[in-house]
mmCIF file of N, CA and C in Angstrom:
data_model
loop_
_atom_site.group_PDB
_atom_site.id
_atom_site.type_symbol
_atom_site.label_atom_id
_atom_site.label_comp_id
_atom_site.label_asym_id
_atom_site.label_seq_id
_atom_site.Cartn_x
_atom_site.Cartn_y
_atom_site.Cartn_z
ATOM 1 N N MET A 1 79.253 128.671 47.642
ATOM 2 C CA MET A 1 79.391 128.273 46.268
ATOM 3 C C MET A 1 79.131 126.775 46.187
ATOM 4 N N ALA A 2 78.267 126.369 45.350
ATOM 5 C CA ALA A 2 77.932 124.963 45.187
ATOM 6 C C ALA A 2 79.024 124.258 44.402
ATOM 7 N N ALA A 3 79.133 122.946 44.619
ATOM 8 C CA ALA A 3 80.173 122.166 43.938
ATOM 9 C C ALA A 3 80.033 122.267 42.432
ATOM 10 N N SER A 4 78.811 122.360 41.934
ATOM 11 C CA SER A 4 78.604 122.429 40.491
ATOM 12 C C SER A 4 79.052 123.760 39.908
ATOM 13 N N ASP A 5 79.198 124.799 40.740
ATOM 14 C CA ASP A 5 79.640 126.109 40.265
ATOM 15 C C ASP A 5 81.155 126.221 40.161
ATOM 16 N N LYS A 6 81.866 125.282 40.724
ATOM 17 C CA LYS A 6 83.320 125.353 40.742
ATOM 18 C C LYS A 6 83.876 124.971 39.379
ATOM 19 N N ASN A 7 85.037 125.503 39.081
ATOM 20 C CA ASN A 7 85.712 125.118 37.848
ATOM 21 C C ASN A 7 86.218 123.692 37.976
ATOM 22 N N GLU A 8 85.952 122.912 36.984
ATOM 23 C CA GLU A 8 86.369 121.515 36.958
ATOM 24 C C GLU A 8 87.626 121.429 36.111
ATOM 25 N N SER A 9 88.689 120.877 36.669
ATOM 26 C CA SER A 9 89.918 120.740 35.901
ATOM 27 C C SER A 9 89.994 119.344 35.304
ATOM 28 N N SER A 10 90.881 119.169 34.335
ATOM 29 C CA SER A 10 91.052 117.863 33.718
ATOM 30 C C SER A 10 91.852 116.965 34.656
ATOM 31 N N ASP A 11 92.002 115.722 34.243
ATOM 32 C CA ASP A 11 92.735 114.769 35.075
ATOM 33 C C ASP A 11 94.151 115.241 35.335
ATOM 34 N N ASN A 12 94.590 114.967 36.530
ATOM 35 C CA ASN A 12 95.954 115.277 36.939
ATOM 36 C C ASN A 12 96.611 113.970 37.358
ATOM 37 N N PHE A 13 97.760 113.687 36.766
ATOM 38 C CA PHE A 13 98.477 112.458 37.102
ATOM 39 C C PHE A 13 99.597 112.774 38.077
ATOM 40 N N VAL A 14 99.659 111.978 39.156
ATOM 41 C CA VAL A 14 100.704 112.120 40.160
ATOM 42 C C VAL A 14 101.509 110.828 40.156
ATOM 43 N N LEU A 15 102.786 110.941 39.860
ATOM 44 C CA LEU A 15 103.680 109.790 39.856
ATOM 45 C C LEU A 15 104.231 109.602 41.258
ATOM 46 N N VAL A 16 104.066 108.403 41.815
ATOM 47 C CA VAL A 16 104.603 108.076 43.143
ATOM 48 C C VAL A 16 105.648 106.979 42.958
ATOM 49 N N ILE A 17 106.899 107.310 43.294
ATOM 50 C CA ILE A 17 108.009 106.362 43.190
ATOM 51 C C ILE A 17 108.390 105.969 44.604
ATOM 52 N N ASN A 18 108.347 104.675 44.882
ATOM 53 C CA ASN A 18 108.598 104.215 46.250
ATOM 54 C C ASN A 18 109.977 103.596 46.392
ATOM 55 N N CYS A 19 110.868 104.290 47.094
ATOM 56 C CA CYS A 19 112.194 103.783 47.445
ATOM 57 C C CYS A 19 112.253 103.488 48.942
ATOM 58 N N SER A 20 111.110 103.407 49.584
ATOM 59 C CA SER A 20 111.035 103.235 51.031
ATOM 60 C C SER A 20 110.638 101.819 51.407
ATOM 61 N N LYS A 21 111.252 101.319 52.456
ATOM 62 C CA LYS A 21 110.846 100.035 53.036
ATOM 63 C C LYS A 21 109.898 100.266 54.208
ATOM 64 N N CYS A 22 109.837 101.518 54.686
ATOM 65 C CA CYS A 22 109.045 101.842 55.875
ATOM 66 C C CYS A 22 107.638 102.327 55.546
ATOM 67 N N LEU A 23 107.480 102.917 54.399
ATOM 68 C CA LEU A 23 106.200 103.529 54.048
ATOM 69 C C LEU A 23 105.753 103.002 52.688
ATOM 70 N N SER A 24 104.613 102.334 52.661
ATOM 71 C CA SER A 24 104.114 101.835 51.380
ATOM 72 C C SER A 24 103.466 102.976 50.603
ATOM 73 N N SER A 25 103.401 102.816 49.317
ATOM 74 C CA SER A 25 102.747 103.819 48.478
ATOM 75 C C SER A 25 101.300 103.990 48.883
ATOM 76 N N ARG A 26 100.644 102.884 49.179
ATOM 77 C CA ARG A 26 99.233 102.927 49.580
ATOM 78 C C ARG A 26 99.058 103.715 50.885
ATOM 79 N N GLU A 27 99.947 103.498 51.864
ATOM 80 C CA GLU A 27 99.876 104.251 53.120
ATOM 81 C C GLU A 27 100.068 105.745 52.869
ATOM 82 N N PHE A 28 101.025 106.078 52.016
ATOM 83 C CA PHE A 28 101.276 107.479 51.695
ATOM 84 C C PHE A 28 100.050 108.114 51.048
ATOM 85 N N ILE A 29 99.475 107.447 50.073
ATOM 86 C CA ILE A 29 98.300 107.988 49.377
ATOM 87 C C ILE A 29 97.136 108.126 50.342
ATOM 88 N N THR A 30 96.973 107.160 51.250
ATOM 89 C CA THR A 30 95.905 107.237 52.258
ATOM 90 C C THR A 30 96.111 108.447 53.160
ATOM 91 N N GLN A 31 97.363 108.724 53.541
ATOM 92 C CA GLN A 31 97.638 109.892 54.381
ATOM 93 C C GLN A 31 97.313 111.192 53.641
ATOM 94 N N ILE A 32 97.604 111.243 52.360
ATOM 95 C CA ILE A 32 97.335 112.443 51.561
ATOM 96 C C ILE A 32 95.834 112.656 51.400
ATOM 97 N N THR A 33 95.128 111.593 51.072
ATOM 98 C CA THR A 33 93.701 111.707 50.786
ATOM 99 C C THR A 33 92.850 111.732 52.052
ATOM 100 N N LYS A 34 93.446 111.379 53.198
ATOM 101 C CA LYS A 34 92.733 111.329 54.476
ATOM 102 C C LYS A 34 91.494 110.441 54.393
ATOM 103 N N ASP A 35 91.614 109.426 53.617
ATOM 104 C CA ASP A 35 90.491 108.533 53.382
ATOM 105 C C ASP A 35 91.069 107.207 52.907
ATOM 106 N N LYS A 36 90.218 106.227 52.858
ATOM 107 C CA LYS A 36 90.648 104.972 52.265
ATOM 108 C C LYS A 36 90.830 105.196 50.774
ATOM 109 N N VAL A 37 91.901 104.656 50.265
ATOM 110 C CA VAL A 37 92.193 104.797 48.850
ATOM 111 C C VAL A 37 91.272 103.870 48.075
ATOM 112 N N SER A 38 90.718 104.397 47.015
ATOM 113 C CA SER A 38 89.879 103.563 46.167
ATOM 114 C C SER A 38 90.709 102.423 45.592
ATOM 115 N N THR A 39 90.034 101.369 45.266
ATOM 116 C CA THR A 39 90.697 100.242 44.643
ATOM 117 C C THR A 39 91.376 100.704 43.361
ATOM 118 N N GLN A 40 92.497 100.089 43.082
ATOM 119 C CA GLN A 40 93.193 100.442 41.855
ATOM 120 C C GLN A 40 92.282 100.181 40.666
ATOM 121 N N LYS A 41 92.379 101.068 39.694
ATOM 122 C CA LYS A 41 91.595 100.925 38.480
ATOM 123 C C LYS A 41 92.536 100.942 37.286
ATOM 124 N N PRO A 42 92.215 100.202 36.234
ATOM 125 C CA PRO A 42 93.095 100.190 35.064
ATOM 126 C C PRO A 42 92.869 101.398 34.155
ATOM 127 N N LEU A 43 93.961 101.893 33.581
ATOM 128 C CA LEU A 43 93.922 102.984 32.617
ATOM 129 C C LEU A 43 95.010 102.698 31.603
ATOM 130 N N ASP A 44 94.625 102.334 30.405
ATOM 131 C CA ASP A 44 95.593 101.977 29.364
ATOM 132 C C ASP A 44 96.595 100.936 29.858
ATOM 133 N N GLY A 45 96.111 99.944 30.600
ATOM 134 C CA GLY A 45 96.967 98.873 31.086
ATOM 135 C C GLY A 45 97.758 99.202 32.330
ATOM 136 N N VAL A 46 97.562 100.379 32.900
ATOM 137 C CA VAL A 46 98.282 100.803 34.101
ATOM 138 C C VAL A 46 97.263 100.987 35.225
ATOM 139 N N ASN A 47 97.590 100.473 36.410
ATOM 140 C CA ASN A 47 96.701 100.663 37.556
ATOM 141 C C ASN A 47 96.963 102.000 38.221
ATOM 142 N N TYR A 48 95.896 102.631 38.672
ATOM 143 C CA TYR A 48 96.027 103.915 39.360
ATOM 144 C C TYR A 48 95.035 103.971 40.512
ATOM 145 N N HIS A 49 95.278 104.924 41.416
ATOM 146 C CA HIS A 49 94.380 105.175 42.541
ATOM 147 C C HIS A 49 93.702 106.521 42.294
ATOM 148 N N PRO A 50 92.391 106.536 42.094
ATOM 149 C CA PRO A 50 91.710 107.813 41.834
ATOM 150 C C PRO A 50 91.414 108.579 43.129
ATOM 151 N N TRP A 51 91.375 109.894 43.010
ATOM 152 C CA TRP A 51 91.024 110.757 44.132
ATOM 153 C C TRP A 51 90.383 112.016 43.579
ATOM 154 N N ARG A 52 89.289 112.411 44.162
ATOM 155 C CA ARG A 52 88.612 113.641 43.762
ATOM 156 C C ARG A 52 88.807 114.687 44.859
ATOM 157 N N ILE A 53 89.408 115.798 44.486
ATOM 158 C CA ILE A 53 89.620 116.905 45.416
ATOM 159 C C ILE A 53 88.494 117.906 45.201
ATOM 160 N N GLU A 54 87.832 118.266 46.267
ATOM 161 C CA GLU A 54 86.803 119.307 46.194
ATOM 162 C C GLU A 54 87.011 120.265 47.350
ATOM 163 N N ASN A 55 87.126 121.524 47.020
ATOM 164 C CA ASN A 55 87.157 122.548 48.061
ATOM 165 C C ASN A 55 86.391 123.762 47.555
ATOM 166 N N LYS A 56 86.428 124.846 48.278
ATOM 167 C CA LYS A 56 85.599 125.987 47.875
ATOM 168 C C LYS A 56 86.144 126.697 46.642
ATOM 169 N N TYR A 57 87.361 126.374 46.211
ATOM 170 C CA TYR A 57 87.957 127.051 45.062
ATOM 171 C C TYR A 57 87.913 126.243 43.766
ATOM 172 N N TYR A 58 88.008 124.923 43.861
ATOM 173 C CA TYR A 58 88.054 124.111 42.643
ATOM 174 C C TYR A 58 87.751 122.652 42.954
ATOM 175 N N CYS A 59 87.552 121.896 41.891
ATOM 176 C CA CYS A 59 87.443 120.440 41.938
ATOM 177 C C CYS A 59 88.509 119.900 40.994
ATOM 178 N N ALA A 60 89.085 118.779 41.352
ATOM 179 C CA ALA A 60 90.091 118.172 40.484
ATOM 180 C C ALA A 60 90.058 116.666 40.650
ATOM 181 N N GLU A 61 90.236 115.992 39.554
ATOM 182 C CA GLU A 61 90.391 114.544 39.563
ATOM 183 C C GLU A 61 91.883 114.259 39.536
ATOM 184 N N VAL A 62 92.347 113.452 40.483
ATOM 185 C CA VAL A 62 93.754 113.101 40.567
ATOM 186 C C VAL A 62 93.877 111.592 40.419
ATOM 187 N N LYS A 63 94.874 111.189 39.671
ATOM 188 C CA LYS A 63 95.160 109.767 39.515
ATOM 189 C C LYS A 63 96.598 109.531 39.966
ATOM 190 N N PHE A 64 96.758 108.745 41.050
ATOM 191 C CA PHE A 64 98.074 108.385 41.543
ATOM 192 C C PHE A 64 98.548 107.143 40.792
ATOM 193 N N LEU A 65 99.639 107.243 40.067
ATOM 194 C CA LEU A 65 100.262 106.097 39.415
ATOM 195 C C LEU A 65 101.514 105.762 40.204
ATOM 196 N N VAL A 66 101.673 104.489 40.548
ATOM 197 C CA VAL A 66 102.706 104.087 41.487
ATOM 198 C C VAL A 66 103.771 103.219 40.821
ATOM 199 N N VAL A 67 105.030 103.568 41.082
ATOM 200 C CA VAL A 67 106.150 102.696 40.755
ATOM 201 C C VAL A 67 106.545 102.049 42.079
ATOM 202 N N ALA A 68 106.103 100.810 42.274
ATOM 203 C CA ALA A 68 106.306 100.145 43.559
ATOM 204 C C ALA A 68 107.722 99.594 43.700
ATOM 205 N N ASN A 69 108.302 99.134 42.610
ATOM 206 C CA ASN A 69 109.649 98.592 42.652
ATOM 207 C C ASN A 69 110.614 99.620 42.081
ATOM 208 N N HIS A 70 111.387 100.245 42.953
ATOM 209 C CA HIS A 70 112.264 101.331 42.524
ATOM 210 C C HIS A 70 113.384 100.865 41.600
ATOM 211 N N ASN A 71 113.587 99.566 41.470
ATOM 212 C CA ASN A 71 114.637 99.041 40.591
ATOM 213 C C ASN A 71 114.172 98.872 39.148
ATOM 214 N N GLU A 72 112.896 99.044 38.885
ATOM 215 C CA GLU A 72 112.366 98.845 37.533
ATOM 216 C C GLU A 72 111.764 100.131 37.003
ATOM 217 N N ARG A 73 112.048 100.424 35.748
ATOM 218 C CA ARG A 73 111.451 101.584 35.073
ATOM 219 C C ARG A 73 110.339 101.051 34.168
ATOM 220 N N PRO A 74 109.078 101.315 34.521
ATOM 221 C CA PRO A 74 107.974 100.800 33.694
ATOM 222 C C PRO A 74 107.973 101.427 32.300
ATOM 223 N N ASP A 75 107.498 100.672 31.328
ATOM 224 C CA ASP A 75 107.420 101.167 29.945
ATOM 225 C C ASP A 75 106.608 102.451 29.853
ATOM 226 N N TRP A 76 105.497 102.506 30.589
ATOM 227 C CA TRP A 76 104.633 103.679 30.491
ATOM 228 C C TRP A 76 105.327 104.936 30.982
ATOM 229 N N LEU A 77 106.335 104.791 31.830
ATOM 230 C CA LEU A 77 107.062 105.960 32.319
ATOM 231 C C LEU A 77 108.054 106.451 31.270
ATOM 232 N N THR A 78 108.773 105.532 30.680
ATOM 233 C CA THR A 78 109.777 105.923 29.692
ATOM 234 C C THR A 78 109.145 106.421 28.396
ATOM 235 N N LYS A 79 107.943 105.970 28.100
ATOM 236 C CA LYS A 79 107.246 106.426 26.879
ATOM 237 C C LYS A 79 106.509 107.739 27.084
ATOM 238 N N LYS A 80 106.493 108.217 28.324
ATOM 239 C CA LYS A 80 105.812 109.465 28.668
ATOM 240 C C LYS A 80 104.349 109.460 28.227
ATOM 241 N N GLU A 81 103.660 108.367 28.558
ATOM 242 C CA GLU A 81 102.251 108.219 28.185
ATOM 243 C C GLU A 81 101.324 109.114 29.000
ATOM 244 N N PHE A 82 101.765 109.528 30.182
ATOM 245 C CA PHE A 82 100.924 110.323 31.055
ATOM 246 C C PHE A 82 101.603 111.658 31.358
ATOM 247 N N PRO A 83 100.875 112.758 31.221
ATOM 248 C CA PRO A 83 101.454 114.068 31.562
ATOM 249 C C PRO A 83 101.367 114.293 33.082
ATOM 250 N N PHE A 84 102.456 114.026 33.784
ATOM 251 C CA PHE A 84 102.435 114.125 35.242
ATOM 252 C C PHE A 84 102.456 115.574 35.694
ATOM 253 N N THR A 85 101.504 115.905 36.562
ATOM 254 C CA THR A 85 101.437 117.224 37.169
ATOM 255 C C THR A 85 102.380 117.292 38.364
ATOM 256 N N ALA A 86 102.561 116.138 39.021
ATOM 257 C CA ALA A 86 103.404 116.074 40.208
ATOM 258 C C ALA A 86 104.144 114.747 40.250
ATOM 259 N N VAL A 87 105.322 114.775 40.880
ATOM 260 C CA VAL A 87 106.106 113.563 41.114
ATOM 261 C C VAL A 87 106.474 113.537 42.595
ATOM 262 N N VAL A 88 106.230 112.387 43.232
ATOM 263 C CA VAL A 88 106.559 112.199 44.643
ATOM 264 C C VAL A 88 107.495 110.998 44.741
ATOM 265 N N ILE A 89 108.622 111.184 45.428
ATOM 266 C CA ILE A 89 109.534 110.075 45.676
ATOM 267 C C ILE A 89 109.563 109.823 47.181
ATOM 268 N N LEU A 90 109.243 108.594 47.559
ATOM 269 C CA LEU A 90 109.269 108.185 48.962
ATOM 270 C C LEU A 90 110.603 107.505 49.243
ATOM 271 N N PHE A 91 111.228 107.853 50.366
ATOM 272 C CA PHE A 91 112.473 107.207 50.736
ATOM 273 C C PHE A 91 112.577 107.138 52.254
ATOM 274 N N ASP A 92 113.449 106.262 52.737
ATOM 275 C CA ASP A 92 113.724 106.172 54.167
ATOM 276 C C ASP A 92 114.861 107.135 54.471
ATOM 277 N N GLN A 93 114.861 107.692 55.649
ATOM 278 C CA GLN A 93 115.864 108.689 56.002
ATOM 279 C C GLN A 93 117.187 108.042 56.404
ATOM 280 N N ILE A 94 117.706 107.249 55.476
ATOM 281 C CA ILE A 94 119.037 106.665 55.603
ATOM 282 C C ILE A 94 119.729 106.852 54.259
ATOM 283 N N GLN A 95 121.046 106.850 54.266
ATOM 284 C CA GLN A 95 121.806 107.191 53.069
ATOM 285 C C GLN A 95 121.500 106.280 51.884
ATOM 286 N N SER A 96 121.420 104.967 52.108
ATOM 287 C CA SER A 96 121.207 104.035 50.992
ATOM 288 C C SER A 96 119.869 104.293 50.295
ATOM 289 N N SER A 97 118.849 104.571 51.061
ATOM 290 C CA SER A 97 117.535 104.839 50.471
ATOM 291 C C SER A 97 117.533 106.174 49.731
ATOM 292 N N PHE A 98 118.220 107.162 50.287
ATOM 293 C CA PHE A 98 118.331 108.459 49.627
ATOM 294 C C PHE A 98 119.084 108.324 48.307
ATOM 295 N N GLU A 99 120.127 107.501 48.276
ATOM 296 C CA GLU A 99 120.877 107.267 47.035
ATOM 297 C C GLU A 99 119.975 106.627 45.978
ATOM 298 N N GLU A 100 119.121 105.692 46.394
ATOM 299 C CA GLU A 100 118.171 105.066 45.461
ATOM 300 C C GLU A 100 117.204 106.114 44.904
ATOM 301 N N ALA A 101 116.764 107.011 45.759
ATOM 302 C CA ALA A 101 115.857 108.078 45.307
ATOM 303 C C ALA A 101 116.558 108.986 44.314
ATOM 304 N N LYS A 102 117.823 109.313 44.559
ATOM 305 C CA LYS A 102 118.570 110.201 43.657
ATOM 306 C C LYS A 102 118.738 109.600 42.264
ATOM 307 N N GLU A 103 118.770 108.279 42.181
ATOM 308 C CA GLU A 103 118.905 107.606 40.880
ATOM 309 C C GLU A 103 117.720 107.902 39.959
ATOM 310 N N TRP A 104 116.602 108.331 40.526
ATOM 311 C CA TRP A 104 115.406 108.640 39.748
ATOM 312 C C TRP A 104 115.412 110.059 39.176
ATOM 313 N N LEU A 105 116.378 110.876 39.551
ATOM 314 C CA LEU A 105 116.395 112.276 39.105
ATOM 315 C C LEU A 105 116.273 112.454 37.591
ATOM 316 N N PRO A 106 117.028 111.737 36.755
ATOM 317 C CA PRO A 106 116.866 111.931 35.301
ATOM 318 C C PRO A 106 115.443 111.648 34.826
ATOM 319 N N ASP A 107 114.825 110.592 35.376
ATOM 320 C CA ASP A 107 113.445 110.263 34.991
ATOM 321 C C ASP A 107 112.478 111.335 35.458
ATOM 322 N N VAL A 108 112.689 111.830 36.663
ATOM 323 C CA VAL A 108 111.807 112.855 37.232
ATOM 324 C C VAL A 108 111.935 114.153 36.440
ATOM 325 N N GLU A 109 113.152 114.565 36.156
ATOM 326 C CA GLU A 109 113.371 115.810 35.415
ATOM 327 C C GLU A 109 112.784 115.743 34.009
ATOM 328 N N SER A 110 112.775 114.564 33.409
ATOM 329 C CA SER A 110 112.227 114.434 32.055
ATOM 330 C C SER A 110 110.703 114.548 32.033
ATOM 331 N N GLN A 111 110.056 114.427 33.193
ATOM 332 C CA GLN A 111 108.596 114.499 33.255
ATOM 333 C C GLN A 111 108.074 115.932 33.187
ATOM 334 N N ASP A 112 108.892 116.894 33.503
ATOM 335 C CA ASP A 112 108.501 118.304 33.461
ATOM 336 C C ASP A 112 107.258 118.580 34.320
ATOM 337 N N ALA A 113 107.197 117.941 35.488
ATOM 338 C CA ALA A 113 106.076 118.141 36.410
ATOM 339 C C ALA A 113 106.238 119.466 37.137
ATOM 340 N N SER A 114 105.129 120.098 37.460
ATOM 341 C CA SER A 114 105.182 121.388 38.140
ATOM 342 C C SER A 114 105.384 121.252 39.650
ATOM 343 N N VAL A 115 105.155 120.048 40.202
ATOM 344 C CA VAL A 115 105.347 119.808 41.632
ATOM 345 C C VAL A 115 106.269 118.598 41.793
ATOM 346 N N LEU A 116 107.344 118.780 42.556
ATOM 347 C CA LEU A 116 108.266 117.693 42.854
ATOM 348 C C LEU A 116 108.405 117.589 44.369
ATOM 349 N N LEU A 117 108.135 116.406 44.917
ATOM 350 C CA LEU A 117 108.219 116.209 46.368
ATOM 351 C C LEU A 117 109.124 115.020 46.679
ATOM 352 N N LEU A 118 109.991 115.199 47.639
ATOM 353 C CA LEU A 118 110.816 114.124 48.162
ATOM 354 C C LEU A 118 110.363 113.930 49.601
ATOM 355 N N VAL A 119 109.800 112.756 49.910
ATOM 356 C CA VAL A 119 109.199 112.507 51.213
ATOM 357 C C VAL A 119 110.009 111.444 51.943
ATOM 358 N N GLY A 120 110.598 111.834 53.078
ATOM 359 C CA GLY A 120 111.397 110.903 53.872
ATOM 360 C C GLY A 120 110.593 110.307 55.003
ATOM 361 N N SER A 121 110.644 108.981 55.121
ATOM 362 C CA SER A 121 109.983 108.306 56.244
ATOM 363 C C SER A 121 111.029 108.009 57.307
ATOM 364 N N LYS A 122 110.579 107.836 58.506
ATOM 365 C CA LYS A 122 111.505 107.663 59.623
ATOM 366 C C LYS A 122 112.189 106.299 59.575
ATOM 367 N N SER A 123 113.466 106.322 59.787
ATOM 368 C CA SER A 123 114.279 105.128 59.965
ATOM 369 C C SER A 123 115.542 105.591 60.663
ATOM 370 N N GLN A 124 116.305 104.669 61.140
ATOM 371 C CA GLN A 124 117.522 105.085 61.831
ATOM 372 C C GLN A 124 118.639 104.098 61.565
ATOM 373 N N GLN A 125 119.848 104.569 61.753
ATOM 374 C CA GLN A 125 121.005 103.717 61.585
ATOM 375 C C GLN A 125 121.626 103.504 62.965
ATOM 376 N N THR A 126 121.855 102.253 63.311
ATOM 377 C CA THR A 126 122.449 101.950 64.604
ATOM 378 C C THR A 126 123.810 101.299 64.378
ATOM 379 N N VAL A 127 124.642 101.366 65.390
ATOM 380 C CA VAL A 127 125.962 100.743 65.330
ATOM 381 C C VAL A 127 125.935 99.530 66.258
ATOM 382 N N THR A 128 126.301 98.377 65.702
ATOM 383 C CA THR A 128 126.307 97.145 66.497
ATOM 384 C C THR A 128 127.538 97.119 67.399
ATOM 385 N N ASN A 129 127.617 96.127 68.271
ATOM 386 C CA ASN A 129 128.740 96.003 69.207
ATOM 387 C C ASN A 129 130.087 95.886 68.506
ATOM 388 N N ASP A 130 130.096 95.275 67.316
ATOM 389 C CA ASP A 130 131.364 95.120 66.593
ATOM 390 C C ASP A 130 131.672 96.319 65.688
ATOM 391 N N GLY A 131 130.919 97.407 65.833
ATOM 392 C CA GLY A 131 131.186 98.635 65.084
ATOM 393 C C GLY A 131 130.549 98.695 63.712
ATOM 394 N N GLU A 132 129.800 97.658 63.347
ATOM 395 C CA GLU A 132 129.137 97.638 62.038
ATOM 396 C C GLU A 132 127.884 98.504 62.075
ATOM 397 N N LYS A 133 127.689 99.271 61.001
ATOM 398 C CA LYS A 133 126.477 100.092 60.909
ATOM 399 C C LYS A 133 125.349 99.246 60.358
ATOM 400 N N LYS A 134 124.192 99.366 60.986
ATOM 401 C CA LYS A 134 123.034 98.578 60.574
ATOM 402 C C LYS A 134 121.836 99.506 60.453
ATOM 403 N N ASP A 135 121.109 99.405 59.329
ATOM 404 C CA ASP A 135 119.921 100.207 59.135
ATOM 405 C C ASP A 135 118.751 99.572 59.854
ATOM 406 N N THR A 136 118.127 100.321 60.736
ATOM 407 C CA THR A 136 116.953 99.864 61.449
ATOM 408 C C THR A 136 115.783 100.653 60.902
ATOM 409 N N SER A 137 114.963 100.001 60.153
ATOM 410 C CA SER A 137 113.870 100.698 59.492
ATOM 411 C C SER A 137 112.617 100.691 60.339
ATOM 412 N N CYS A 138 111.901 101.760 60.231
ATOM 413 C CA CYS A 138 110.575 101.921 60.790
ATOM 414 C C CYS A 138 110.567 101.808 62.288
#
């Protein structure tokens, strides 16, 4: 089946929320796309990373929109300007990072996305000589 014979779907927006210190949004997107991520492009004042998926069943244009600072809720997110097909939250596998990710639940649930992913990156917690717990990331 030729690429031109495949059904072409409309744009799909993927929201990436980064609560991780170990894994950058760009690294995550590069791992997903298995390619270098295209330069960010503006869309209604918001930067996104485009990706074209092509396989024997369909073609799809995907736009990754990134919330890099987990402490800030961008205006475009609260106004629901983009119909997100998927939401991905990146976090480190330590309690504090997981708690930060959980704080996004109301925002994520309000998006009504059909795919929700919580992605944990490796980190560890160590105990120092004086018994204090210390997060050792990456």
